[in-house]
mmCIF file of C-alpha atoms in Angstrom:
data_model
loop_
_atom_site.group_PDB
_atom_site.id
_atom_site.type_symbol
_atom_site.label_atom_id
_atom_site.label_comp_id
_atom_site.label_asym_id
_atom_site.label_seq_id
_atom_site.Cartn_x
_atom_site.Cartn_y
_atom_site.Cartn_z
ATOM 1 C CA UNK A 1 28.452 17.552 -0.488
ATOM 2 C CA UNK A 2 29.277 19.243 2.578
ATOM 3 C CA UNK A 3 28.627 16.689 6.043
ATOM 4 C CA UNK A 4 25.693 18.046 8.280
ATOM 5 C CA UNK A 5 26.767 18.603 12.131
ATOM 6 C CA UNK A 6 25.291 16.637 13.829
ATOM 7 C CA UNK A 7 22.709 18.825 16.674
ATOM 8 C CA UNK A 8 23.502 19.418 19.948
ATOM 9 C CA UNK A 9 22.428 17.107 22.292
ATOM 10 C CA UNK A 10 19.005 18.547 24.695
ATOM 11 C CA UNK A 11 20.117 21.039 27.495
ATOM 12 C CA UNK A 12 23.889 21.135 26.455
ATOM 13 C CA UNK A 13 25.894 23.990 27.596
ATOM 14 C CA UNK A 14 25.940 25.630 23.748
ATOM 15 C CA UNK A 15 22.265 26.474 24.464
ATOM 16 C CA UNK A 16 22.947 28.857 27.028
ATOM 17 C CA UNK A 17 24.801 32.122 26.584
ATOM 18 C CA UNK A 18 28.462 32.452 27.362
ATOM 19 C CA UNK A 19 28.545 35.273 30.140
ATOM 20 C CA UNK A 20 25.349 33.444 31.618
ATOM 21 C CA UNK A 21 27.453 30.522 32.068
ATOM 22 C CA UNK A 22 30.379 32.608 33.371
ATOM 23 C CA UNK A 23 28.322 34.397 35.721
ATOM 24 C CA UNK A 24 26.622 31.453 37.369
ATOM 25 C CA UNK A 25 29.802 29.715 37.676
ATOM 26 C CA UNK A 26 31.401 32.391 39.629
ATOM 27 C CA UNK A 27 28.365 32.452 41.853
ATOM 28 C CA UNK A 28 28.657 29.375 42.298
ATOM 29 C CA UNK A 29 32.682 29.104 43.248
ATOM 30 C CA UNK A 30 31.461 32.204 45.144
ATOM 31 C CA UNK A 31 29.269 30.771 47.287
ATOM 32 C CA UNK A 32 31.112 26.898 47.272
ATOM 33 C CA UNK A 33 34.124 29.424 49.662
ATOM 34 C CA UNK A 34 31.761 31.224 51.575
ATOM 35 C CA UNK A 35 30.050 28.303 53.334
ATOM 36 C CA UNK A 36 33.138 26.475 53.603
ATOM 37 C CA UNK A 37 34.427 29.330 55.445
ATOM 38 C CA UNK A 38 31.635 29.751 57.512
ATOM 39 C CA UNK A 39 31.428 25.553 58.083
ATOM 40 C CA UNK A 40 35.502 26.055 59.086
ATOM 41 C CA UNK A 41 35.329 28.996 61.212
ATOM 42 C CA UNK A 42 32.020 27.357 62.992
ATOM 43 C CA UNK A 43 34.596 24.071 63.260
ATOM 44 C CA UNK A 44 37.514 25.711 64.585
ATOM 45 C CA UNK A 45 35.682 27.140 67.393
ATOM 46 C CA UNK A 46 33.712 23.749 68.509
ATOM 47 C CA UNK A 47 36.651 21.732 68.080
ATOM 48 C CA UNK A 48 39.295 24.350 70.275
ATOM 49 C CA UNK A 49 41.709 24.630 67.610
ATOM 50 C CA UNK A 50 42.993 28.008 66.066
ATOM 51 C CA UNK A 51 41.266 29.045 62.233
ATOM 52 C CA UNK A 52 43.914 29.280 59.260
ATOM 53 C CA UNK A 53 43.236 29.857 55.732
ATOM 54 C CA UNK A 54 44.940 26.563 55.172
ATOM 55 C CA UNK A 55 41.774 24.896 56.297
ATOM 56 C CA UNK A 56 39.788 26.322 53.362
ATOM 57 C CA UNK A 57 43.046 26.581 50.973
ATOM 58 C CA UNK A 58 44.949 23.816 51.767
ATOM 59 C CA UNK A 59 44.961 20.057 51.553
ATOM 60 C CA UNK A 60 47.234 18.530 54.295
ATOM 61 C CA UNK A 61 44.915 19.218 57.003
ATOM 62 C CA UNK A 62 42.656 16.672 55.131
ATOM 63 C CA UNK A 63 44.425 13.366 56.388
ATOM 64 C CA UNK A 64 42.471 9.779 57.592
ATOM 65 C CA UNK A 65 45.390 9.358 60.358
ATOM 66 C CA UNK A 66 43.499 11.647 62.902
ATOM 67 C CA UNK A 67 39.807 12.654 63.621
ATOM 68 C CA UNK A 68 40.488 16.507 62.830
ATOM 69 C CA UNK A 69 40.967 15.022 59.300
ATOM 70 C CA UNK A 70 38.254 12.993 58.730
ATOM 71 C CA UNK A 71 35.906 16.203 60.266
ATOM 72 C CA UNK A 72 37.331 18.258 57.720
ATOM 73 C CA UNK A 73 36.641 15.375 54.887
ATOM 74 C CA UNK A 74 32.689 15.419 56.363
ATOM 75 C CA UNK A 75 33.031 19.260 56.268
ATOM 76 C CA UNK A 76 34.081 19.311 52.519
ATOM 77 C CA UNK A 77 31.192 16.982 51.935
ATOM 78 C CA UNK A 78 28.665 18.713 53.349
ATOM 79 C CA UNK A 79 29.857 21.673 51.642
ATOM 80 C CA UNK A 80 31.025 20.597 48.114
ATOM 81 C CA UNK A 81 27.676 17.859 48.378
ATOM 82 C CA UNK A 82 25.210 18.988 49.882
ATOM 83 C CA UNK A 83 25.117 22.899 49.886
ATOM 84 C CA UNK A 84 26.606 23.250 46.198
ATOM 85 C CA UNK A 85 23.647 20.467 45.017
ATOM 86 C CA UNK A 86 21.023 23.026 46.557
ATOM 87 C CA UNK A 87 22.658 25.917 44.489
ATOM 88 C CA UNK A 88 22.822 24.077 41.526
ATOM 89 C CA UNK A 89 18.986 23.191 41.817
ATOM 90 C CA UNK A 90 18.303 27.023 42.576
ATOM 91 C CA UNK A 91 20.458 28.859 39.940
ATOM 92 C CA UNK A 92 20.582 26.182 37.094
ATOM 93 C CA UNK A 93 17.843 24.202 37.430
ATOM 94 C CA UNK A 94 18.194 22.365 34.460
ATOM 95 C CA UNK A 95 19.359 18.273 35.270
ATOM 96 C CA UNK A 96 21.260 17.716 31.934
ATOM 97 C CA UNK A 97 23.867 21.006 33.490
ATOM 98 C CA UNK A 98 23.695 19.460 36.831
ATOM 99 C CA UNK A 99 27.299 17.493 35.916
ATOM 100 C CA UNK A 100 29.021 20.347 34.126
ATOM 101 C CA UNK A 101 28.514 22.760 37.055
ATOM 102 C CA UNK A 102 29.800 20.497 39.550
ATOM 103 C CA UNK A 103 32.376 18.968 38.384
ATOM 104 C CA UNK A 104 33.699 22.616 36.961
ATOM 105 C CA UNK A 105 33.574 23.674 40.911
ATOM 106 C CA UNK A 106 35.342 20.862 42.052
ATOM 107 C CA UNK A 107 37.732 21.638 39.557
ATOM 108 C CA UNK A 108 38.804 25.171 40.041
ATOM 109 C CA UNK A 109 39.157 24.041 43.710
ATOM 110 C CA UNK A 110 41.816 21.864 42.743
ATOM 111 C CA UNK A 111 42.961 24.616 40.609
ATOM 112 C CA UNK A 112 42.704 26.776 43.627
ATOM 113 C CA UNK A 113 44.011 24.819 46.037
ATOM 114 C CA UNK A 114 47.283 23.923 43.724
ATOM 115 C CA UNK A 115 47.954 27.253 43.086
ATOM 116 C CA UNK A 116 47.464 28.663 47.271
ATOM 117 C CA UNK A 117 49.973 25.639 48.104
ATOM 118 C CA UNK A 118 52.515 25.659 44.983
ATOM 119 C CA UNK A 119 51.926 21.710 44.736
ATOM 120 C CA UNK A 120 49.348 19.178 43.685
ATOM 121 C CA UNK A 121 47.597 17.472 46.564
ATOM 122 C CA UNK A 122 49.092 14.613 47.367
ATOM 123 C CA UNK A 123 47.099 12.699 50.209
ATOM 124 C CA UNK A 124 44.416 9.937 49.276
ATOM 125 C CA UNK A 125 41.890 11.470 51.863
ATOM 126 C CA UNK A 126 42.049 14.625 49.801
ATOM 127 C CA UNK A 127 41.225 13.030 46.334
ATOM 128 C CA UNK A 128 38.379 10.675 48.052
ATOM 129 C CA UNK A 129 36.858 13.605 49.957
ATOM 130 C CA UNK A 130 36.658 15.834 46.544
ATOM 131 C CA UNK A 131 35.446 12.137 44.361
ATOM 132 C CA UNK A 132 32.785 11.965 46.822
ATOM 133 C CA UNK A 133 31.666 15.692 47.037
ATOM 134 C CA UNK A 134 31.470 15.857 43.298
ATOM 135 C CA UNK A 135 29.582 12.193 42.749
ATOM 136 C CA UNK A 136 27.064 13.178 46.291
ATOM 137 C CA UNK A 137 27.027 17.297 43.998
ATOM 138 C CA UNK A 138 25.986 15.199 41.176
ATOM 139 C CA UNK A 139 23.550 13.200 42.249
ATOM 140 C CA UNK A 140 21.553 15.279 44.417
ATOM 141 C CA UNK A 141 21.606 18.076 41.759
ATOM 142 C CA UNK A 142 20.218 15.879 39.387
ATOM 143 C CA UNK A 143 17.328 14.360 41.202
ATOM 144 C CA UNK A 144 16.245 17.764 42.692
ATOM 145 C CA UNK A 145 16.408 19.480 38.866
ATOM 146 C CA UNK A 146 13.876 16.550 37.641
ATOM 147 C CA UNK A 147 11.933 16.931 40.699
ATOM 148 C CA UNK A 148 11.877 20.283 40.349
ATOM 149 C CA UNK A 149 10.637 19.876 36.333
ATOM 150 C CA UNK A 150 8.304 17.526 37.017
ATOM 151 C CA UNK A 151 6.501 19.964 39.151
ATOM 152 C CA UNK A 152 2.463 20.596 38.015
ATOM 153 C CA UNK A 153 2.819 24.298 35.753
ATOM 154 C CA UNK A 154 0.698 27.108 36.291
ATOM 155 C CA UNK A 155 -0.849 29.153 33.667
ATOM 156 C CA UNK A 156 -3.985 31.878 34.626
ATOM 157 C CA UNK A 157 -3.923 30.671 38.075
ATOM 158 C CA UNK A 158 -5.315 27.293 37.144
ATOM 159 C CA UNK A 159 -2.889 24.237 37.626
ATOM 160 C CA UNK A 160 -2.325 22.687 34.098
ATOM 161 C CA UNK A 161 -1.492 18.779 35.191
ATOM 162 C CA UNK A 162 -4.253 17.295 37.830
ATOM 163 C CA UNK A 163 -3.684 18.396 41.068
ATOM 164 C CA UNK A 164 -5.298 14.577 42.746
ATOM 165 C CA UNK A 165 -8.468 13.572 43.370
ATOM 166 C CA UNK A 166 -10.035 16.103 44.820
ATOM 167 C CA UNK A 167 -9.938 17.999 41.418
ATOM 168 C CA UNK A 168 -10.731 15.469 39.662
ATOM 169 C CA UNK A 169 -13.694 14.864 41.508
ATOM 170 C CA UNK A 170 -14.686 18.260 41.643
ATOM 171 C CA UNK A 171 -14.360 18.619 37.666
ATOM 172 C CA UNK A 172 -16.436 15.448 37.370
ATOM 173 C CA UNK A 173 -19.198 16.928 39.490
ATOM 174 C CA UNK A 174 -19.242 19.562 37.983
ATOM 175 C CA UNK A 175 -19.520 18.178 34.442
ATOM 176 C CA UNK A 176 -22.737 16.531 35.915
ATOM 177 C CA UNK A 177 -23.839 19.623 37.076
ATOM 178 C CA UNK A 178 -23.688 21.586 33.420
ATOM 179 C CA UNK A 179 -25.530 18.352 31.444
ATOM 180 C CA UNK A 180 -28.068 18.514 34.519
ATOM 181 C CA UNK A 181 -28.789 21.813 33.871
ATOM 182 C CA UNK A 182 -28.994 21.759 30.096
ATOM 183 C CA UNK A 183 -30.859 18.519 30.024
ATOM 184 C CA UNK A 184 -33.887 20.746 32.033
ATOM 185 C CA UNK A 185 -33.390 23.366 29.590
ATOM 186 C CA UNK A 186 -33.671 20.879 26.611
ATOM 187 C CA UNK A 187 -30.486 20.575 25.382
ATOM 188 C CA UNK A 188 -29.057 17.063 24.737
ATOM 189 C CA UNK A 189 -26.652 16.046 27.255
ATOM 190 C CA UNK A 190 -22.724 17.016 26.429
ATOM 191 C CA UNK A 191 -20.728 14.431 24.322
ATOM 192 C CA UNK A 192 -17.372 12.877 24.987
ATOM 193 C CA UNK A 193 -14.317 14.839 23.457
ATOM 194 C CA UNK A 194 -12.020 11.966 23.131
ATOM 195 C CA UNK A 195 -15.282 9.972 21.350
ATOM 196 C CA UNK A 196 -16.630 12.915 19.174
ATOM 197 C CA UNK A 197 -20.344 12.069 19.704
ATOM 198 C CA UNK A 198 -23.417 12.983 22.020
ATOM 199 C CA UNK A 199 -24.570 10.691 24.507
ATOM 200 C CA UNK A 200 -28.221 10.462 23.756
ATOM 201 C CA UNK A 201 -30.363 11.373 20.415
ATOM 202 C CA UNK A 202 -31.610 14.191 19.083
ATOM 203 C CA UNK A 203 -29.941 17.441 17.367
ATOM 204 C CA UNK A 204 -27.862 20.070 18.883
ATOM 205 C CA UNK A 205 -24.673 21.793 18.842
ATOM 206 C CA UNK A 206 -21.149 20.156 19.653
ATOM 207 C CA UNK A 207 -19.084 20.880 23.091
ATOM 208 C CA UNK A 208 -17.653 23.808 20.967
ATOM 209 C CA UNK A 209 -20.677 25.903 20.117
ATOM 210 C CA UNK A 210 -19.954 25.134 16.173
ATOM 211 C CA UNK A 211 -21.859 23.158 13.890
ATOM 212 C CA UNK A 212 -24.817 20.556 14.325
ATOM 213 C CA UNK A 213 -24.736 16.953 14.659
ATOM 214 C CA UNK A 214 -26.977 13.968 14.422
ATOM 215 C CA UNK A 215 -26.493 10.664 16.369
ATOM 216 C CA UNK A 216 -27.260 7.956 12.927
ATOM 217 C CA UNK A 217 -27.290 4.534 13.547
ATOM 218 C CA UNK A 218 -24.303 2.846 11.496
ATOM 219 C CA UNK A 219 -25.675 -0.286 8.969
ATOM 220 C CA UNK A 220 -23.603 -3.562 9.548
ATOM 221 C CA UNK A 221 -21.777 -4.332 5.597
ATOM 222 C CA UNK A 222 -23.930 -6.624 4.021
ATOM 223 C CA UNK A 223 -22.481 -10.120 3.939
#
């Protein structure tokens, strides 16, 4: 008898289709070198000192013996952990990806970055600045995804999950208002769905318009 594979786990990547993947990635990488350009151009100029690829494609400039390296570290941060975390949360959107995008950007920058300089960084700012981009990417992506589920749907305009009290106390009222008005037209007030039955006595129709119904007083079992 031939062993059954076990399912894929809820939101995995094999649920989503290849080039979708692809493409989103390469947004992503996209985007993860534009705003670190932009972040190290925008540096350069506030901090005096002359813009080189090698800030963007390098890792030596990334040192914790000086203060220009520790402002590129925060830069890398910011860029890699904060900005990549909103991108993930705009073009994903889905929590259980949230790790798998991130830590695939982090690594083609390493890939990247090995490649520009012909040598694998080497510098324990480096590694600690990229740990803590990718764990801050992670985090952030994941908590705005589940915030951003756990959003109330709509559907025809009307909000499905209760939108606070003042809906609630506006459905309520006007609940009151509909039995008020078909207790003066001599209908039997309406019954509770969850109960099945008609506050009051007398005959009538159910909450659904089908069938009659009779409230019958139920016999205790003789002893």
């Amino acid at each position: 008898m031939a062993r059954r594979r076990r399912p894929p786990r809820a939101g995995a990547l094999g649920e989503v289709a290849p080039l979708r993947i692809a493409a989103q990635i390469g947004i992503l990488q996209l985007l993860y070198y534009v705003v670190a350009l932009l972040l190290m151009i925008f540096t350069a100029l506030i901090a005096g000192a002359p813009f080189t690829l090698d800030l963007v494609l390098g890792w030596d400039s990334v040192r914790g013996d000086n203060t220009n390296g520790w402002l590129l570290a925060f830069v890398w941060i910011l860029d890699g952990g904060l900005c990549m975390a909103i991108a993930i949360v705009a073009l994903v959107a889905r929590s259980k990806l949230v790790p798998d995008f991130a830590l695939t950007i982090h690594f083609l920058h390493l890939l990247i970055v090995s490649l520009y300089t012909r040598s694998v960084p080497r510098t324990a700012m480096w590694w600690l600045t990229m740990s803590v981009s990718a764990a801050l990417s992670v985090a952030l992506g994941v908590w705005g995804c589940r915030y951003r589920e756990l959003q109330p749907v709509f559907f025809g305009g009307t909000r499905i999950l209760g939108a606070g009290s003042t809906t609630s106390a506006g459905a309520t009222a006007a609940a009151a208002s509909g039995d008020a008005a078909g207790v003066e037209n001599g209908d039997p007030p309406q019954g509770d769905e969850e109960m099945g039955f008609a506050r009051g006595r007398g005959r009538g129709r159910g909450r659904d318009g089908a069938g009659e119904y009779e409230m019958v007083k139920l016999q205790p079992p003789p002893p």
